[in-house]
Amino acid sequence: MSVPITVGLLGTGVAAATPATQAKAATTAPAASTTKAAAAIATPARTVAPSTKVGAKSVALPFADAALPYSVTTTGWSIIDVPAGLLPYQASTATSLVDTRPHDSNGVRKVVINGHTYDHPVGQAALALSLIDGYRVTKNSRYLTRAIANADRLLATKDVDTSVVSDGAWFYPYPFDFSLHRYPAFTLRAPWYSGMAQGQALSVFSRLYELTKAARWKDAADHTFASFLIAKRSTGPWVVNRDQDGHLWLEEYASSTGSPKPDRTFNGHNFATAGLYDYYQLSKDKRAGGLLDAAMTSVLARLPLIRQPGWKSHYCLAHPEVTSAGYHAIHIGQLLWFHQFTGDARFARWADLLEADYPTPAVTAKVVLLRGVHVGRRFSSTGTLLGSVSMTLNHSSSAPIVSRERIHHRSGVWYQISAGKMAGTWVLEAPSSTYLAGTLVRVRYKTPRTVLLAAGVHVGIVSVDRYGRLVHSGTITYPVATTLTIDARGIVNGVERLRVSSGKWKLWWITAGQGKLDASAA
């Protein structure tokens, strides 16, 4: 249903309403190249000089507001307090207390390798974070009890192995060998360490202290943070590294022997960064704030190398052949964390780019097939065309799909048809002929963004019902330049749109590309 919509400005800018007409707009295209994207999202940075030489330093506790023992490159953000419920690892519903993965009688996460059972630091920390959030949502004490059991198991390491206590820092070692990407030449020998494990443990202890006010959790957080004050060294545990340009890297795979070399794993660095955020919010320690800033500065600096335009982002920098749809989606979510932490729209813009490069594949829905000829194609895993089937429709129809994704070495986004004459084939998304019925929310911005609409421009706008079905469509026109806030990007009946998050048009969708993102009226 198409309806005319008019807009009047009240309060700060009273003006007469302007008649509107229905408009159709094309979707915006992702950046054509990594180089162009990097130029558009460049990072101003500065270097904070150290007070001592790089390397291990004895750390006396308490150590609030002391200088860092090594130099880092920072941007100078003012860190934002993210409200409870919107933090990393937090959700609107609680995880199940039924754990189907290996665990002991106390609910402590384990891993079984070749018949042997081991502790898994990231597994235990990640489970504890999920359980802490389960307690926040439900207030069921079983969540908190099990979270504390996993946190205690992390801390128990130092009671049986004093080598993990180093220079005032507590480390959480992996007690088993691990071949990175299943490459024998890149096998880490136990014990090895992980910035991701240190960072997630830091989040666990920081949140447990905030929740319980028990001093032992603050003590654990302080000593765990101290591990981030020790730079890469030839002997002893470490997780902090710097690249050739002096950018900070929190290594997910850090060998105490120096072999294999660090691979600059992107998601692990980002998980560790979230731990620094939690600790900084708890302590307001300037060193934690500096390292947090430096870690996010590194993210912006290295994103042009992590991104693959039109495809999945790299898992790490050392092995560009390794990609993963799951980790690509994690990268997008982590960039949106950093948008929350800083309010810097560059993180949101990079999240948009990565999502456009490779949308989350699993979509169970229906596509609209308008009147005309439609071609379904079969491809190999490398994108080689294996065959095709065509179908001519005398009237519009629809077909169920099980996926909406990129095909390697093929342009555009494709739907996999799951029934009918073209079952098992892929059809190319085209708003003018073949598009997803209803609404698909692609990216949600927990920190709202802005879009500036120029004066006199007819901007397409639609409303949808609770099921995402189109209800009204039309255009809005403002007599003066006007800023709206948005909280999501998505597709409504094949057209890319932005969801308005406040004011008269809250929950309506405007056509993307008809306003300037992350800009405001003067």
Short mmCIF file of C-alpha atoms in Angstrom, two decimals:
data_model
loop_
_atom_site.label_atom_id
_atom_site.label_comp_id
_atom_site.label_asym_id
_atom_site.label_seq_id
_atom_site.Cartn_x
_atom_site.Cartn_y
_atom_site.Cartn_z
CA MET A 1 0.00 0.00 0.00
CA SER A 2 1.42 3.38 -0.98
CA VAL A 3 0.48 6.47 0.97
CA PRO A 4 1.61 10.12 0.70
CA ILE A 5 3.55 11.32 3.73
CA THR A 6 4.31 14.91 4.69
CA VAL A 7 6.67 16.31 7.26
CA GLY A 8 6.47 19.47 9.34
CA LEU A 9 9.15 20.70 11.73
CA LEU A 10 7.98 21.62 15.20
CA GLY A 11 9.69 23.45 18.04
CA THR A 12 13.19 24.29 16.85
CA GLY A 13 12.29 24.82 13.20
CA VAL A 14 8.60 25.36 12.45
CA ALA A 15 7.78 25.15 8.76
CA ALA A 16 4.89 24.24 6.51
CA ALA A 17 4.50 20.60 5.51
CA THR A 18 5.66 19.63 2.03
CA PRO A 19 3.58 17.34 -0.24
CA ALA A 20 5.33 14.09 -1.02
CA THR A 21 5.26 11.51 -3.76
CA GLN A 22 6.18 7.86 -3.74
CA ALA A 23 9.82 7.32 -4.64
CA LYS A 24 11.93 4.37 -5.60
CA ALA A 25 15.65 4.36 -4.79
CA ALA A 26 18.53 2.05 -5.53
CA THR A 27 20.60 0.44 -2.84
CA THR A 28 24.07 1.72 -2.07
CA ALA A 29 27.05 -0.32 -3.21
CA PRO A 30 29.95 -1.35 -0.95
CA ALA A 31 33.37 0.20 -1.44
CA ALA A 32 35.04 -0.99 -4.60
CA SER A 33 38.47 -1.64 -3.14
CA THR A 34 40.41 -1.97 0.07
CA THR A 35 42.51 1.04 -0.89
CA LYS A 36 39.49 3.29 -1.29
CA ALA A 37 38.00 2.01 1.95
CA ALA A 38 41.22 2.69 3.81
CA ALA A 39 41.40 6.20 2.42
CA ALA A 40 37.84 6.89 3.48
CA ILE A 41 38.32 5.54 6.99
CA ALA A 42 41.85 6.67 7.80
CA THR A 43 43.09 6.70 11.38
CA PRO A 44 44.84 9.65 12.97
CA ALA A 45 47.14 8.24 15.62
CA ARG A 46 49.75 9.32 18.08
CA THR A 47 52.52 7.54 19.94
CA VAL A 48 52.67 7.49 23.73
CA ALA A 49 56.27 7.15 24.81
CA PRO A 50 57.25 4.60 27.48
CA SER A 51 58.73 5.43 30.83
CA THR A 52 61.04 2.40 30.69
CA LYS A 53 62.48 0.07 28.05
CA VAL A 54 60.28 -2.49 26.39
CA GLY A 55 60.27 -5.82 28.18
CA ALA A 56 59.26 -7.51 31.39
CA LYS A 57 59.06 -5.26 34.42
CA SER A 58 58.40 -6.00 38.06
CA VAL A 59 54.95 -4.72 38.88
CA ALA A 60 54.21 -3.57 42.41
CA LEU A 61 50.55 -3.59 43.42
CA PRO A 62 48.56 -1.41 43.73
CA PHE A 63 49.66 0.24 40.50
CA ALA A 64 46.88 2.63 39.48
CA ASP A 65 47.79 5.47 37.08
CA ALA A 66 51.43 4.45 36.62
CA ALA A 67 53.09 4.89 33.21
CA LEU A 68 53.22 2.05 30.68
CA PRO A 69 56.51 0.12 30.41
CA TYR A 70 56.46 0.24 26.59
CA SER A 71 55.31 2.66 23.89
CA VAL A 72 51.94 2.38 22.18
CA THR A 73 50.22 4.17 19.31
CA THR A 74 46.88 5.67 20.33
CA THR A 75 44.08 7.81 18.94
CA GLY A 76 42.91 9.67 22.05
CA TRP A 77 39.30 8.55 22.41
CA SER A 78 37.16 9.39 25.40
CA ILE A 79 35.85 6.00 26.49
CA ILE A 80 32.06 5.73 26.79
CA ASP A 81 30.21 4.00 29.63
CA VAL A 82 28.08 1.36 27.91
CA PRO A 83 24.84 0.66 29.83
CA ALA A 84 24.26 -2.75 31.41
CA GLY A 85 22.49 -5.04 29.02
CA LEU A 86 24.32 -3.64 25.98
CA LEU A 87 27.85 -4.78 26.88
CA PRO A 88 29.74 -7.51 25.03
CA TYR A 89 28.56 -11.01 25.99
CA GLN A 90 25.20 -9.69 27.23
CA ALA A 91 21.87 -10.76 25.76
CA SER A 92 18.17 -10.36 26.45
CA THR A 93 17.75 -14.05 27.32
CA ALA A 94 19.80 -16.38 29.50
CA THR A 95 21.90 -19.26 28.21
CA SER A 96 20.70 -22.73 29.13
CA LEU A 97 22.07 -24.32 32.29
CA VAL A 98 22.21 -27.62 30.40
CA ASP A 99 25.79 -27.83 29.12
CA THR A 100 26.17 -30.34 26.30
CA ARG A 101 29.93 -29.82 26.03
CA PRO A 102 32.54 -31.58 28.23
CA HIS A 103 32.53 -30.38 31.85
CA ASP A 104 33.24 -31.70 35.33
CA SER A 105 30.81 -32.30 38.18
CA ASN A 106 30.93 -28.61 39.16
CA GLY A 107 30.06 -27.43 35.65
CA VAL A 108 33.63 -26.38 34.81
CA ARG A 109 34.29 -26.45 31.07
CA LYS A 110 36.81 -29.00 29.80
CA VAL A 111 38.11 -30.19 26.45
CA VAL A 112 38.81 -33.80 25.47
CA ILE A 113 41.73 -34.41 23.10
CA ASN A 114 42.77 -37.94 22.10
CA GLY A 115 40.96 -39.34 25.11
CA HIS A 116 42.60 -36.97 27.60
CA THR A 117 40.68 -34.27 29.48
CA TYR A 118 42.21 -30.81 29.84
CA ASP A 119 41.37 -27.37 31.14
CA HIS A 120 40.56 -24.84 28.41
CA PRO A 121 41.11 -21.23 29.57
CA VAL A 122 39.01 -19.55 26.85
CA GLY A 123 36.31 -22.19 27.20
CA GLN A 124 36.12 -21.62 30.95
CA ALA A 125 36.21 -17.83 30.70
CA ALA A 126 33.65 -17.69 27.89
CA LEU A 127 31.29 -20.00 29.79
CA ALA A 128 31.72 -17.92 32.96
CA LEU A 129 30.81 -14.74 31.06
CA SER A 130 27.70 -16.39 29.65
CA LEU A 131 26.70 -17.62 33.11
CA ILE A 132 27.29 -14.21 34.70
CA ASP A 133 24.94 -12.75 32.14
CA GLY A 134 22.46 -15.54 32.81
CA TYR A 135 22.45 -14.48 36.45
CA ARG A 136 21.94 -10.84 35.44
CA VAL A 137 18.89 -11.79 33.39
CA THR A 138 17.30 -14.38 35.71
CA LYS A 139 18.76 -13.81 39.21
CA ASN A 140 18.94 -17.61 39.43
CA SER A 141 21.85 -18.34 41.81
CA ARG A 142 22.76 -21.52 39.92
CA TYR A 143 24.18 -19.32 37.15
CA LEU A 144 26.39 -17.42 39.56
CA THR A 145 27.55 -20.57 41.35
CA ARG A 146 28.64 -22.19 38.12
CA ALA A 147 30.28 -18.98 36.87
CA ILE A 148 32.34 -18.79 40.06
CA ALA A 149 33.34 -22.46 39.68
CA ASN A 150 34.80 -21.72 36.24
CA ALA A 151 36.51 -18.55 37.51
CA ASP A 152 37.99 -20.44 40.45
CA ARG A 153 39.34 -23.10 38.11
CA LEU A 154 41.17 -20.42 36.14
CA LEU A 155 42.72 -19.10 39.34
CA ALA A 156 43.66 -22.58 40.57
CA THR A 157 46.33 -22.86 37.89
CA LYS A 158 48.76 -20.70 39.86
CA ASP A 159 48.38 -22.94 42.92
CA VAL A 160 49.76 -25.96 41.05
CA ASP A 161 52.15 -24.21 38.67
CA THR A 162 54.02 -21.22 40.09
CA SER A 163 55.61 -20.48 36.69
CA VAL A 164 52.36 -18.83 35.57
CA VAL A 165 52.88 -16.11 38.20
CA SER A 166 55.35 -13.77 36.57
CA ASP A 167 56.33 -10.19 37.43
CA GLY A 168 53.14 -9.54 39.37
CA ALA A 169 50.97 -11.02 36.62
CA TRP A 170 48.79 -14.13 36.58
CA PHE A 171 48.65 -16.15 33.36
CA TYR A 172 46.25 -18.91 32.35
CA PRO A 173 48.17 -21.49 30.28
CA TYR A 174 46.95 -24.02 27.77
CA PRO A 175 48.10 -27.46 29.01
CA PHE A 176 47.96 -29.20 25.61
CA ASP A 177 49.74 -28.85 22.27
CA PHE A 178 47.80 -27.13 19.51
CA SER A 179 48.45 -27.05 15.75
CA LEU A 180 47.26 -23.68 14.48
CA HIS A 181 44.96 -24.15 11.45
CA ARG A 182 46.00 -27.84 11.66
CA TYR A 183 49.39 -26.91 10.23
CA PRO A 184 52.05 -29.15 11.88
CA ALA A 185 54.69 -26.48 11.28
CA PHE A 186 52.65 -24.09 13.42
CA THR A 187 52.25 -26.25 16.51
CA LEU A 188 52.29 -24.50 19.88
CA ARG A 189 53.80 -26.66 22.61
CA ALA A 190 52.29 -26.66 26.08
CA PRO A 191 52.30 -24.51 28.03
CA TRP A 192 51.32 -21.69 25.69
CA TYR A 193 49.38 -18.53 26.38
CA SER A 194 46.63 -16.47 24.82
CA GLY A 195 45.75 -12.79 24.90
CA MET A 196 42.17 -13.86 24.28
CA ALA A 197 42.22 -16.06 27.39
CA GLN A 198 43.82 -13.28 29.44
CA GLY A 199 41.28 -10.75 28.16
CA GLN A 200 38.22 -12.90 28.72
CA ALA A 201 39.46 -13.87 32.19
CA LEU A 202 39.92 -10.15 32.87
CA SER A 203 36.29 -9.58 31.89
CA VAL A 204 35.18 -12.44 34.16
CA PHE A 205 36.99 -11.15 37.23
CA SER A 206 36.00 -7.52 36.60
CA ARG A 207 32.33 -8.44 36.25
CA LEU A 208 32.36 -10.76 39.24
CA TYR A 209 33.75 -7.94 41.35
CA GLU A 210 31.11 -5.53 40.06
CA LEU A 211 28.47 -8.13 40.88
CA THR A 212 29.65 -9.42 44.28
CA LYS A 213 32.05 -6.71 45.56
CA ALA A 214 34.25 -9.56 46.84
CA ALA A 215 37.82 -8.27 47.11
CA ARG A 216 39.32 -11.47 45.71
CA TRP A 217 37.84 -10.77 42.30
CA LYS A 218 39.32 -7.28 42.22
CA ASP A 219 42.67 -8.79 43.19
CA ALA A 220 42.36 -11.35 40.38
CA ALA A 221 41.45 -8.62 37.90
CA ASP A 222 44.46 -6.52 38.96
CA HIS A 223 46.90 -9.38 38.59
CA THR A 224 45.40 -10.48 35.28
CA PHE A 225 45.63 -6.94 33.91
CA ALA A 226 49.32 -6.96 34.90
CA SER A 227 49.88 -9.60 32.19
CA PHE A 228 49.17 -6.89 29.61
CA LEU A 229 52.11 -4.86 30.98
CA ILE A 230 54.64 -7.47 29.90
CA ALA A 231 55.78 -7.16 26.30
CA LYS A 232 56.88 -10.08 24.11
CA ARG A 233 59.97 -11.74 25.51
CA SER A 234 62.16 -14.78 24.85
CA THR A 235 61.49 -16.56 28.14
CA GLY A 236 58.41 -16.68 30.32
CA PRO A 237 54.75 -16.09 29.53
CA TRP A 238 53.59 -13.09 27.50
CA VAL A 239 50.64 -12.07 25.27
CA VAL A 240 51.46 -8.48 24.24
CA ASN A 241 53.26 -7.78 20.98
CA ARG A 242 53.77 -4.85 18.61
CA ASP A 243 54.00 -4.94 14.84
CA GLN A 244 56.58 -3.32 12.59
CA ASP A 245 54.79 0.03 12.81
CA GLY A 246 54.52 0.00 16.59
CA HIS A 247 50.85 -0.96 16.71
CA LEU A 248 49.80 -3.00 19.72
CA TRP A 249 48.77 -6.63 19.18
CA LEU A 250 47.21 -8.85 21.82
CA GLU A 251 48.20 -12.25 20.51
CA GLU A 252 45.72 -15.11 20.72
CA TYR A 253 48.49 -17.64 20.16
CA ALA A 254 51.62 -16.69 22.11
CA SER A 255 54.40 -19.21 22.52
CA SER A 256 56.78 -18.82 25.44
CA THR A 257 59.52 -20.35 23.24
CA GLY A 258 59.00 -17.90 20.36
CA SER A 259 57.96 -20.66 17.94
CA PRO A 260 55.73 -20.58 16.01
CA LYS A 261 55.73 -16.87 15.36
CA PRO A 262 52.61 -14.88 16.33
CA ASP A 263 50.00 -14.82 13.56
CA ARG A 264 48.05 -11.63 14.45
CA THR A 265 44.68 -13.32 14.94
CA PHE A 266 42.04 -10.60 14.60
CA ASN A 267 39.17 -11.95 16.68
CA GLY A 268 41.46 -12.92 19.57
CA HIS A 269 42.95 -9.42 19.68
CA ASN A 270 39.44 -7.98 19.79
CA PHE A 271 38.20 -10.29 22.55
CA ALA A 272 41.25 -9.29 24.61
CA THR A 273 40.44 -5.62 23.91
CA ALA A 274 36.96 -6.11 25.39
CA GLY A 275 38.66 -7.36 28.57
CA LEU A 276 40.68 -4.15 28.78
CA TYR A 277 37.42 -2.21 28.42
CA ASP A 278 35.83 -4.07 31.34
CA TYR A 279 38.88 -3.55 33.53
CA TYR A 280 39.16 0.13 32.63
CA GLN A 281 35.50 0.64 33.53
CA LEU A 282 36.17 -1.04 36.87
CA SER A 283 39.47 0.61 37.77
CA LYS A 284 39.81 3.78 35.66
CA ASP A 285 43.50 2.83 35.55
CA LYS A 286 45.08 5.12 32.96
CA ARG A 287 47.33 2.34 31.72
CA ALA A 288 44.30 0.19 30.98
CA GLY A 289 42.72 3.13 29.17
CA GLY A 290 45.88 3.66 27.15
CA LEU A 291 46.14 0.01 26.16
CA LEU A 292 42.44 -0.09 25.30
CA ASP A 293 42.87 2.95 23.06
CA ALA A 294 46.01 1.46 21.48
CA ALA A 295 44.34 -1.89 20.82
CA MET A 296 41.40 -0.23 19.02
CA THR A 297 43.78 2.06 17.12
CA SER A 298 45.50 -1.09 15.83
CA VAL A 299 42.16 -2.44 14.67
CA LEU A 300 41.51 0.57 12.45
CA ALA A 301 45.09 0.53 11.18
CA ARG A 302 45.00 -3.13 10.12
CA LEU A 303 41.43 -3.51 8.89
CA PRO A 304 42.47 -2.84 5.26
CA LEU A 305 44.63 -5.98 5.53
CA ILE A 306 41.97 -8.04 7.30
CA ARG A 307 39.22 -7.18 4.82
CA GLN A 308 38.72 -9.00 1.51
CA PRO A 309 36.37 -6.88 -0.62
CA GLY A 310 33.45 -9.02 -1.75
CA TRP A 311 34.42 -11.99 0.42
CA LYS A 312 35.07 -13.22 3.97
CA SER A 313 37.63 -11.34 6.04
CA HIS A 314 40.93 -12.96 6.94
CA TYR A 315 41.12 -14.88 10.20
CA CYS A 316 44.64 -13.60 10.82
CA LEU A 317 47.40 -11.71 9.03
CA ALA A 318 49.96 -14.52 8.87
CA HIS A 319 47.78 -17.00 6.97
CA PRO A 320 45.65 -15.09 4.43
CA GLU A 321 44.27 -18.34 3.00
CA VAL A 322 42.34 -18.97 6.24
CA THR A 323 38.82 -17.55 6.24
CA SER A 324 35.63 -18.43 8.10
CA ALA A 325 32.04 -17.28 7.74
CA GLY A 326 31.59 -17.64 11.49
CA TYR A 327 34.62 -15.55 12.38
CA HIS A 328 33.71 -13.00 9.72
CA ALA A 329 30.40 -12.46 11.57
CA ILE A 330 32.31 -12.24 14.86
CA HIS A 331 34.56 -9.54 13.37
CA ILE A 332 31.50 -7.48 12.46
CA GLY A 333 30.08 -7.78 15.97
CA GLN A 334 33.40 -6.82 17.54
CA LEU A 335 33.68 -3.68 15.41
CA LEU A 336 30.25 -2.68 16.69
CA TRP A 337 31.55 -3.15 20.27
CA PHE A 338 34.28 -0.63 19.55
CA HIS A 339 31.72 1.75 18.07
CA GLN A 340 29.95 1.51 21.45
CA PHE A 341 33.19 2.05 23.40
CA THR A 342 34.27 5.13 21.46
CA GLY A 343 31.30 6.55 19.55
CA ASP A 344 33.66 6.64 16.54
CA ALA A 345 31.55 5.97 13.44
CA ARG A 346 34.55 4.55 11.57
CA PHE A 347 34.03 1.26 13.40
CA ALA A 348 30.39 1.15 12.31
CA ARG A 349 31.36 1.97 8.73
CA TRP A 350 33.88 -0.86 8.70
CA ALA A 351 31.20 -3.18 10.10
CA ASP A 352 28.94 -2.12 7.23
CA LEU A 353 31.70 -2.84 4.70
CA LEU A 354 32.41 -6.31 6.07
CA GLU A 355 28.71 -7.16 6.23
CA ALA A 356 28.27 -6.07 2.60
CA ASP A 357 31.35 -8.10 1.63
CA TYR A 358 29.89 -11.31 3.04
CA PRO A 359 26.40 -11.23 4.58
CA THR A 360 25.50 -13.79 7.23
CA PRO A 361 24.44 -16.74 5.04
CA ALA A 362 21.71 -18.54 6.98
CA VAL A 363 18.37 -17.02 5.96
CA THR A 364 15.19 -19.10 5.90
CA ALA A 365 12.58 -17.06 4.08
CA LYS A 366 10.86 -16.54 0.74
CA VAL A 367 11.99 -14.59 -2.29
CA VAL A 368 9.65 -12.78 -4.64
CA LEU A 369 10.09 -13.68 -8.30
CA LEU A 370 8.51 -11.03 -10.50
CA ARG A 371 7.10 -11.74 -13.95
CA GLY A 372 9.77 -12.64 -16.52
CA VAL A 373 12.67 -15.03 -17.04
CA HIS A 374 14.56 -16.35 -14.02
CA VAL A 375 17.75 -18.41 -14.16
CA GLY A 376 18.95 -20.72 -11.39
CA ARG A 377 22.63 -21.70 -11.44
CA ARG A 378 24.71 -24.40 -9.79
CA PHE A 379 28.26 -23.61 -8.71
CA SER A 380 31.26 -25.48 -7.38
CA SER A 381 32.81 -24.45 -4.06
CA THR A 382 35.19 -22.19 -5.99
CA GLY A 383 32.41 -20.49 -7.96
CA THR A 384 32.76 -22.45 -11.22
CA LEU A 385 29.45 -22.68 -13.08
CA LEU A 386 28.27 -26.31 -13.18
CA GLY A 387 24.88 -25.88 -14.81
CA SER A 388 21.71 -23.82 -14.96
CA VAL A 389 17.95 -24.02 -15.30
CA SER A 390 15.63 -21.27 -16.51
CA MET A 391 11.98 -20.58 -15.85
CA THR A 392 9.57 -18.05 -17.40
CA LEU A 393 6.83 -16.62 -15.18
CA ASN A 394 3.70 -15.04 -16.62
CA HIS A 395 2.91 -13.55 -13.21
CA SER A 396 4.73 -12.90 -9.95
CA SER A 397 5.49 -15.88 -7.74
CA SER A 398 7.66 -16.80 -4.76
CA ALA A 399 10.07 -19.53 -3.71
CA PRO A 400 11.53 -20.67 -0.38
CA ILE A 401 15.25 -20.16 0.27
CA VAL A 402 17.71 -21.53 2.82
CA SER A 403 20.56 -19.10 2.27
CA ARG A 404 21.43 -15.60 1.09
CA GLU A 405 25.15 -15.28 0.50
CA ARG A 406 28.09 -14.50 -1.69
CA ILE A 407 29.39 -17.03 -4.20
CA HIS A 408 33.18 -17.08 -4.42
CA HIS A 409 34.46 -15.26 -7.52
CA ARG A 410 30.92 -14.22 -8.47
CA SER A 411 29.55 -10.71 -8.16
CA GLY A 412 26.38 -9.91 -6.27
CA VAL A 413 24.42 -11.72 -3.57
CA TRP A 414 22.66 -15.01 -4.30
CA TYR A 415 19.64 -16.91 -2.95
CA GLN A 416 19.66 -20.70 -2.70
CA ILE A 417 16.23 -22.01 -3.72
CA SER A 418 15.04 -24.99 -1.63
CA ALA A 419 11.92 -26.22 -3.48
CA GLY A 420 10.26 -26.28 -6.89
CA LYS A 421 11.74 -26.47 -10.36
CA MET A 422 14.86 -24.55 -9.35
CA ALA A 423 15.47 -26.37 -6.04
CA GLY A 424 19.18 -26.49 -5.20
CA THR A 425 20.11 -23.66 -7.58
CA TRP A 426 21.19 -20.11 -6.87
CA VAL A 427 19.42 -17.01 -8.23
CA LEU A 428 20.98 -13.56 -8.24
CA GLU A 429 19.42 -10.92 -5.98
CA ALA A 430 18.00 -8.02 -8.01
CA PRO A 431 15.54 -5.55 -6.45
CA SER A 432 13.84 -5.14 -9.83
CA SER A 433 13.09 -8.85 -10.30
CA THR A 434 14.21 -11.15 -7.47
CA TYR A 435 14.21 -10.04 -3.86
CA LEU A 436 13.66 -11.17 -0.29
CA ALA A 437 10.06 -10.77 0.86
CA GLY A 438 9.63 -8.68 4.01
CA THR A 439 12.39 -7.34 6.24
CA LEU A 440 15.90 -8.64 6.86
CA VAL A 441 17.81 -6.74 9.56
CA ARG A 442 21.47 -7.01 8.58
CA VAL A 443 23.28 -4.83 11.16
CA ARG A 444 22.02 -3.43 14.49
CA TYR A 445 23.74 -0.38 15.99
CA LYS A 446 23.50 -0.42 19.79
CA THR A 447 24.97 3.07 19.67
CA PRO A 448 22.63 4.93 17.31
CA ARG A 449 24.10 6.63 14.25
CA THR A 450 22.91 9.75 12.46
CA VAL A 451 21.82 10.40 8.89
CA LEU A 452 21.59 13.91 7.48
CA LEU A 453 18.75 14.53 5.02
CA ALA A 454 19.22 17.51 2.74
CA ALA A 455 16.49 20.13 2.42
CA GLY A 456 13.93 19.47 -0.30
CA VAL A 457 15.03 15.89 -1.06
CA HIS A 458 12.29 13.28 -1.38
CA VAL A 459 13.41 10.37 0.81
CA GLY A 460 11.73 6.99 0.49
CA ILE A 461 10.23 5.66 3.71
CA VAL A 462 8.25 2.53 4.65
CA SER A 463 6.71 0.99 7.72
CA VAL A 464 6.49 -2.73 8.47
CA ASP A 465 4.42 -4.84 10.85
CA ARG A 466 5.74 -7.03 13.66
CA TYR A 467 6.48 -9.77 11.12
CA GLY A 468 8.49 -7.43 8.89
CA ARG A 469 5.83 -7.20 6.19
CA LEU A 470 5.47 -3.93 4.32
CA VAL A 471 2.50 -1.83 5.53
CA HIS A 472 2.97 1.71 4.19
CA SER A 473 5.35 3.30 1.68
CA GLY A 474 5.91 6.85 0.52
CA THR A 475 8.40 9.69 0.79
CA ILE A 476 9.24 12.39 3.30
CA THR A 477 10.66 15.81 2.52
CA TYR A 478 12.07 18.35 4.97
CA PRO A 479 12.20 22.07 4.17
CA VAL A 480 15.55 22.40 5.96
CA ALA A 481 18.47 20.01 6.43
CA THR A 482 17.44 17.54 9.15
CA THR A 483 19.22 14.88 11.17
CA LEU A 484 17.60 11.56 12.06
CA THR A 485 19.02 8.82 14.28
CA ILE A 486 19.15 5.22 13.08
CA ASP A 487 19.71 1.94 14.91
CA ALA A 488 19.75 -0.67 12.12
CA ARG A 489 20.53 -1.36 8.49
CA GLY A 490 18.47 -3.86 6.56
CA ILE A 491 16.55 -4.81 3.45
CA VAL A 492 12.81 -4.29 3.06
CA ASN A 493 11.34 -5.97 -0.02
CA GLY A 494 14.69 -5.89 -1.75
CA VAL A 495 15.59 -2.26 -1.02
CA GLU A 496 18.41 -1.40 1.36
CA ARG A 497 17.11 0.80 4.16
CA LEU A 498 18.01 2.38 7.53
CA ARG A 499 15.70 2.13 10.55
CA VAL A 500 14.87 5.39 12.32
CA SER A 501 15.34 5.05 16.10
CA SER A 502 13.61 8.14 17.54
CA GLY A 503 11.08 10.86 16.89
CA LYS A 504 7.97 10.82 14.73
CA TRP A 505 9.33 8.20 12.35
CA LYS A 506 10.67 5.77 14.98
CA LEU A 507 10.76 2.19 13.61
CA TRP A 508 10.11 3.37 10.04
CA TRP A 509 12.72 2.57 7.39
CA ILE A 510 14.21 5.21 5.08
CA THR A 511 15.95 4.35 1.83
CA ALA A 512 19.72 4.05 2.25
CA GLY A 513 21.87 6.32 0.14
CA GLN A 514 19.46 9.27 0.23
CA GLY A 515 21.14 10.91 3.20
CA LYS A 516 24.66 11.36 4.56
CA LEU A 517 25.49 8.85 7.27
CA ASP A 518 27.22 9.97 10.47
CA ALA A 519 26.59 13.65 9.74
CA SER A 520 24.44 16.23 11.53
CA ALA A 521 22.74 19.47 10.58
CA ALA A 522 24.79 22.51 11.60
#
